[in-house]
């Protein structure tokens, strides 16, 4: 699905599964990669601490995959839900400064994943769940997400499920649709040869002030790579909050001229409810 500006809309993949009852889990691992950047969760809790995975690479020739241990996230009653959000990332975002070219590696976001769960009772049989036609897919509140242009988070849109109960709700079933299963060259899969991107620190603003044009400037005192943490935000339904990012000031205002065509803007469309973290 594409937005009006031609960008690919991020997708929310989900699959519910049940483990054999009355069996203790010995080890659970998730092997995963994506055409785009992904964030995986089990029962609403993040799997691992990596960011922007699988990272920047030449998708036509190789795809890095990640491996996560997640036994601590499994429900003991057998009912579980895995969700994976996939955004364009380097796979399909605008990467050229001049002509705004998108989809340099492809025009469809994709997910490849496999879960392995083994048990403590000595049975050599392992529970295996892969990406197949049983998965569901739908759009989420993140309606746009690109490397140079930032994200749009629309709170007025129906929230995508992150727990099994939410996945079974009427609204979720109505909004979900079956995935399209495509062929894949598994020979392209390689393990990463560099450390992953992780959150290493939280940086607080050194000053907050109003510019001559009336804009609120939030100065973090350094150039950095990261994203904003919004502790709490509540505005009337339809109210739009925008955060524009830049590296320098220019004539007392945010210096966006060096960004060329990059929007570097995060947008929140409010729905009257409180947004936290």
GROMACS .gro file of C-alpha atoms in nm:
model
  277
    1UNK     CA    1   0.000   0.000   0.000
    2UNK     CA    2   0.130   0.345  -0.094
    3UNK     CA    3   0.070   0.688   0.056
    4UNK     CA    4  -0.022   0.988  -0.157
    5UNK     CA    5   0.344   1.093  -0.181
    6UNK     CA    6   0.443   0.754  -0.321
    7UNK     CA    7   0.600   0.619  -0.002
    8UNK     CA    8   0.522   0.264   0.109
    9UNK     CA    9   0.299   0.244   0.413
   10UNK     CA   10   0.450   0.042   0.703
   11UNK     CA   11   0.292  -0.298   0.765
   12UNK     CA   12   0.201  -0.485   1.083
   13UNK     CA   13   0.240  -0.864   1.053
   14UNK     CA   14   0.093  -1.096   1.316
   15UNK     CA   15   0.053  -1.467   1.385
   16UNK     CA   16  -0.106  -1.636   1.686
   17UNK     CA   17   0.019  -1.977   1.797
   18UNK     CA   18  -0.022  -2.225   2.078
   19UNK     CA   19   0.247  -2.439   2.235
   20UNK     CA   20   0.183  -2.791   2.363
   21UNK     CA   21   0.034  -2.759   2.710
   22UNK     CA   22   0.195  -2.891   3.030
   23UNK     CA   23   0.545  -2.870   2.881
   24UNK     CA   24   0.828  -2.652   3.012
   25UNK     CA   25   1.019  -2.451   2.753
   26UNK     CA   26   1.394  -2.510   2.739
   27UNK     CA   27   1.485  -2.264   2.467
   28UNK     CA   28   1.300  -2.038   2.225
   29UNK     CA   29   1.465  -1.858   1.936
   30UNK     CA   30   1.345  -1.627   1.663
   31UNK     CA   31   1.530  -1.604   1.331
   32UNK     CA   32   1.414  -1.300   1.137
   33UNK     CA   33   1.490  -1.053   0.861
   34UNK     CA   34   1.286  -0.819   0.645
   35UNK     CA   35   1.270  -0.619   0.327
   36UNK     CA   36   1.270  -0.295   0.523
   37UNK     CA   37   1.342  -0.225   0.891
   38UNK     CA   38   1.153  -0.436   1.144
   39UNK     CA   39   1.057  -0.443   1.511
   40UNK     CA   40   0.947  -0.780   1.651
   41UNK     CA   41   0.740  -0.846   1.964
   42UNK     CA   42   0.608  -1.151   2.146
   43UNK     CA   43   0.287  -1.093   2.344
   44UNK     CA   44   0.341  -0.717   2.332
   45UNK     CA   45   0.701  -0.724   2.456
   46UNK     CA   46   0.998  -0.637   2.234
   47UNK     CA   47   1.220  -0.921   2.122
   48UNK     CA   48   1.580  -0.811   2.170
   49UNK     CA   49   1.719  -0.459   2.189
   50UNK     CA   50   1.834  -0.402   1.832
   51UNK     CA   51   1.716  -0.100   1.634
   52UNK     CA   52   1.680  -0.047   1.260
   53UNK     CA   53   1.741  -0.418   1.191
   54UNK     CA   54   1.839  -0.577   0.958
   55UNK     CA   55   2.034  -0.261   0.874
   56UNK     CA   56   2.184  -0.102   0.566
   57UNK     CA   57   2.293  -0.355   0.303
   58UNK     CA   58   2.274  -0.442  -0.065
   59UNK     CA   59   1.940  -0.624  -0.056
   60UNK     CA   60   1.976  -0.757  -0.410
   61UNK     CA   61   2.276  -0.970  -0.313
   62UNK     CA   62   2.249  -1.044   0.059
   63UNK     CA   63   2.018  -1.005   0.357
   64UNK     CA   64   2.137  -1.007   0.715
   65UNK     CA   65   1.924  -1.204   0.960
   66UNK     CA   66   1.910  -1.173   1.338
   67UNK     CA   67   1.865  -1.438   1.609
   68UNK     CA   68   1.689  -1.366   1.939
   69UNK     CA   69   1.626  -1.574   2.251
   70UNK     CA   70   1.273  -1.510   2.377
   71UNK     CA   71   1.169  -1.793   2.610
   72UNK     CA   72   1.104  -1.541   2.891
   73UNK     CA   73   0.831  -1.377   2.678
   74UNK     CA   74   0.621  -1.688   2.617
   75UNK     CA   75   0.288  -1.746   2.789
   76UNK     CA   76   0.277  -2.070   2.988
   77UNK     CA   77  -0.087  -2.139   2.899
   78UNK     CA   78   0.001  -2.196   2.536
   79UNK     CA   79  -0.163  -1.884   2.387
   80UNK     CA   80   0.087  -1.649   2.221
   81UNK     CA   81   0.107  -1.381   1.955
   82UNK     CA   82   0.406  -1.269   1.751
   83UNK     CA   83   0.387  -0.929   1.580
   84UNK     CA   84   0.641  -0.768   1.349
   85UNK     CA   85   0.619  -0.411   1.225
   86UNK     CA   86   0.805  -0.349   0.898
   87UNK     CA   87   0.881  -0.002   0.761
   88UNK     CA   88   1.058   0.092   0.435
   89UNK     CA   89   1.395   0.158   0.600
   90UNK     CA   90   1.685   0.158   0.354
   91UNK     CA   91   1.503  -0.097   0.139
   92UNK     CA   92   1.241   0.140  -0.001
   93UNK     CA   93   1.285   0.489   0.151
   94UNK     CA   94   1.397   0.794  -0.044
   95UNK     CA   95   1.776   0.765  -0.060
   96UNK     CA   96   1.869   1.009  -0.336
   97UNK     CA   97   1.894   1.378  -0.245
   98UNK     CA   98   1.819   1.523  -0.588
   99UNK     CA   99   1.538   1.333  -0.759
  100UNK     CA  100   1.373   1.168  -0.459
  101UNK     CA  101   1.406   0.810  -0.581
  102UNK     CA  102   1.233   0.543  -0.374
  103UNK     CA  103   1.223   0.164  -0.378
  104UNK     CA  104   1.581   0.118  -0.501
  105UNK     CA  105   1.573  -0.249  -0.397
  106UNK     CA  106   1.203  -0.329  -0.440
  107UNK     CA  107   0.851  -0.192  -0.407
  108UNK     CA  108   0.705  -0.446  -0.161
  109UNK     CA  109   0.784  -0.472   0.208
  110UNK     CA  110   0.841  -0.827   0.326
  111UNK     CA  111   0.907  -1.043   0.630
  112UNK     CA  112   1.094  -1.371   0.670
  113UNK     CA  113   1.087  -1.532   1.014
  114UNK     CA  114   1.101  -1.867   1.189
  115UNK     CA  115   1.045  -1.957   1.556
  116UNK     CA  116   1.209  -2.259   1.718
  117UNK     CA  117   1.088  -2.375   2.062
  118UNK     CA  118   1.239  -2.678   2.238
  119UNK     CA  119   1.123  -2.836   2.564
  120UNK     CA  120   1.277  -2.970   2.885
  121UNK     CA  121   1.109  -3.311   2.889
  122UNK     CA  122   1.372  -3.472   2.670
  123UNK     CA  123   1.154  -3.489   2.360
  124UNK     CA  124   1.376  -3.405   2.063
  125UNK     CA  125   1.079  -3.270   1.868
  126UNK     CA  126   1.095  -2.890   1.832
  127UNK     CA  127   0.799  -2.658   1.775
  128UNK     CA  128   0.869  -2.466   1.454
  129UNK     CA  129   0.664  -2.178   1.315
  130UNK     CA  130   0.763  -1.995   0.997
  131UNK     CA  131   0.624  -1.717   0.783
  132UNK     CA  132   0.354  -1.874   0.568
  133UNK     CA  133   0.004  -1.801   0.442
  134UNK     CA  134  -0.141  -1.825   0.794
  135UNK     CA  135   0.001  -1.488   0.896
  136UNK     CA  136  -0.212  -1.174   0.893
  137UNK     CA  137  -0.118  -0.825   0.780
  138UNK     CA  138  -0.266  -0.481   0.831
  139UNK     CA  139  -0.173  -0.115   0.847
  140UNK     CA  140  -0.093   0.040   1.184
  141UNK     CA  141  -0.096   0.388   1.335
  142UNK     CA  142   0.247   0.448   1.183
  143UNK     CA  143   0.123   0.562   0.843
  144UNK     CA  144   0.460   0.673   0.705
  145UNK     CA  145   0.820   0.604   0.804
  146UNK     CA  146   1.129   0.686   0.600
  147UNK     CA  147   1.499   0.735   0.674
  148UNK     CA  148   1.523   1.096   0.551
  149UNK     CA  149   1.161   1.205   0.592
  150UNK     CA  150   1.067   1.087   0.943
  151UNK     CA  151   0.747   0.925   1.069
  152UNK     CA  152   0.377   1.000   1.082
  153UNK     CA  153   0.186   0.849   1.377
  154UNK     CA  154  -0.192   0.876   1.337
  155UNK     CA  155  -0.371   0.811   1.667
  156UNK     CA  156  -0.710   0.836   1.495
  157UNK     CA  157  -0.635   0.514   1.308
  158UNK     CA  158  -0.739   0.180   1.460
  159UNK     CA  159  -0.451   0.045   1.667
  160UNK     CA  160  -0.293  -0.278   1.541
  161UNK     CA  161  -0.301  -0.576   1.782
  162UNK     CA  162  -0.002  -0.655   2.001
  163UNK     CA  163  -0.162  -0.918   2.229
  164UNK     CA  164  -0.359  -1.233   2.151
  165UNK     CA  165  -0.676  -1.083   2.299
  166UNK     CA  166  -0.648  -0.779   2.075
  167UNK     CA  167  -0.581  -1.001   1.773
  168UNK     CA  168  -0.907  -1.188   1.839
  169UNK     CA  169  -1.116  -0.870   1.860
  170UNK     CA  170  -1.376  -0.793   1.594
  171UNK     CA  171  -1.202  -0.475   1.477
  172UNK     CA  172  -0.867  -0.649   1.439
  173UNK     CA  173  -1.012  -0.935   1.237
  174UNK     CA  174  -1.197  -0.688   1.014
  175UNK     CA  175  -0.887  -0.476   0.944
  176UNK     CA  176  -0.652  -0.772   0.887
  177UNK     CA  177  -0.595  -0.937   0.554
  178UNK     CA  178  -0.408  -1.243   0.438
  179UNK     CA  179  -0.045  -1.205   0.344
  180UNK     CA  180   0.100  -1.273   0.000
  181UNK     CA  181   0.354  -1.555   0.003
  182UNK     CA  182   0.639  -1.504  -0.245
  183UNK     CA  183   0.950  -1.701  -0.337
  184UNK     CA  184   1.283  -1.611  -0.177
  185UNK     CA  185   1.645  -1.698  -0.251
  186UNK     CA  186   1.767  -1.836   0.083
  187UNK     CA  187   2.126  -1.827  -0.045
  188UNK     CA  188   2.117  -1.451   0.016
  189UNK     CA  189   2.083  -1.497   0.393
  190UNK     CA  190   2.400  -1.412   0.587
  191UNK     CA  191   2.475  -1.344   0.952
  192UNK     CA  192   2.570  -0.983   1.037
  193UNK     CA  193   2.940  -0.896   1.037
  194UNK     CA  194   2.909  -0.578   1.243
  195UNK     CA  195   2.768  -0.483   1.585
  196UNK     CA  196   2.395  -0.402   1.584
  197UNK     CA  197   2.243  -0.059   1.634
  198UNK     CA  198   2.123  -0.020   1.994
  199UNK     CA  199   2.005   0.255   2.226
  200UNK     CA  200   2.313   0.346   2.431
  201UNK     CA  201   2.197   0.650   2.627
  202UNK     CA  202   1.911   0.891   2.686
  203UNK     CA  203   1.994   1.256   2.616
  204UNK     CA  204   1.794   1.537   2.772
  205UNK     CA  205   1.762   1.885   2.618
  206UNK     CA  206   2.008   2.148   2.737
  207UNK     CA  207   1.766   2.429   2.655
  208UNK     CA  208   1.415   2.494   2.524
  209UNK     CA  209   1.329   2.836   2.383
  210UNK     CA  210   1.106   3.015   2.136
  211UNK     CA  211   1.246   3.152   1.811
  212UNK     CA  212   1.155   3.489   1.662
  213UNK     CA  213   0.901   3.320   1.434
  214UNK     CA  214   0.725   3.162   1.734
  215UNK     CA  215   0.857   2.809   1.691
  216UNK     CA  216   0.965   2.608   1.997
  217UNK     CA  217   1.331   2.508   1.964
  218UNK     CA  218   1.453   2.206   2.163
  219UNK     CA  219   1.834   2.205   2.182
  220UNK     CA  220   2.006   1.879   2.282
  221UNK     CA  221   2.351   2.038   2.279
  222UNK     CA  222   2.504   1.786   2.039
  223UNK     CA  223   2.465   1.615   1.705
  224UNK     CA  224   2.325   1.267   1.758
  225UNK     CA  225   2.143   0.975   1.600
  226UNK     CA  226   1.824   0.868   1.772
  227UNK     CA  227   1.458   0.950   1.812
  228UNK     CA  228   1.240   1.149   2.048
  229UNK     CA  229   1.078   0.998   2.354
  230UNK     CA  230   0.741   1.160   2.422
  231UNK     CA  231   0.660   1.102   2.788
  232UNK     CA  232   0.305   1.236   2.764
  233UNK     CA  233   0.101   1.415   2.501
  234UNK     CA  234  -0.271   1.487   2.491
  235UNK     CA  235  -0.443   1.715   2.242
  236UNK     CA  236  -0.791   1.738   2.094
  237UNK     CA  237  -0.884   1.498   1.816
  238UNK     CA  238  -0.736   1.610   1.485
  239UNK     CA  239  -0.469   1.831   1.643
  240UNK     CA  240  -0.132   1.785   1.469
  241UNK     CA  241   0.203   1.806   1.648
  242UNK     CA  242   0.520   1.822   1.435
  243UNK     CA  243   0.884   1.783   1.536
  244UNK     CA  244   1.133   1.906   1.272
  245UNK     CA  245   1.491   1.786   1.310
  246UNK     CA  246   1.810   1.961   1.198
  247UNK     CA  247   2.178   1.980   1.288
  248UNK     CA  248   2.233   2.356   1.309
  249UNK     CA  249   2.069   2.691   1.376
  250UNK     CA  250   2.057   2.960   1.108
  251UNK     CA  251   1.973   3.324   1.182
  252UNK     CA  252   1.804   3.227   1.507
  253UNK     CA  253   1.585   2.962   1.344
  254UNK     CA  254   1.618   2.589   1.284
  255UNK     CA  255   1.865   2.545   0.999
  256UNK     CA  256   1.681   2.318   0.756
  257UNK     CA  257   1.846   2.449   0.437
  258UNK     CA  258   2.126   2.185   0.442
  259UNK     CA  259   1.861   1.911   0.450
  260UNK     CA  260   1.775   1.979   0.084
  261UNK     CA  261   1.459   1.776   0.012
  262UNK     CA  262   1.466   1.569   0.333
  263UNK     CA  263   1.163   1.643   0.551
  264UNK     CA  264   1.327   1.512   0.871
  265UNK     CA  265   0.990   1.558   1.043
  266UNK     CA  266   0.802   1.344   1.293
  267UNK     CA  267   0.425   1.405   1.298
  268UNK     CA  268   0.165   1.299   1.555
  269UNK     CA  269  -0.205   1.325   1.470
  270UNK     CA  270  -0.391   1.328   1.802
  271UNK     CA  271  -0.726   1.168   1.886
  272UNK     CA  272  -0.805   1.328   2.222
  273UNK     CA  273  -0.649   1.045   2.424
  274UNK     CA  274  -0.318   1.054   2.611
  275UNK     CA  275  -0.007   0.930   2.431
  276UNK     CA  276   0.267   0.804   2.664
  277UNK     CA  277   0.621   0.692   2.588
   0.00000   0.00000   0.00000
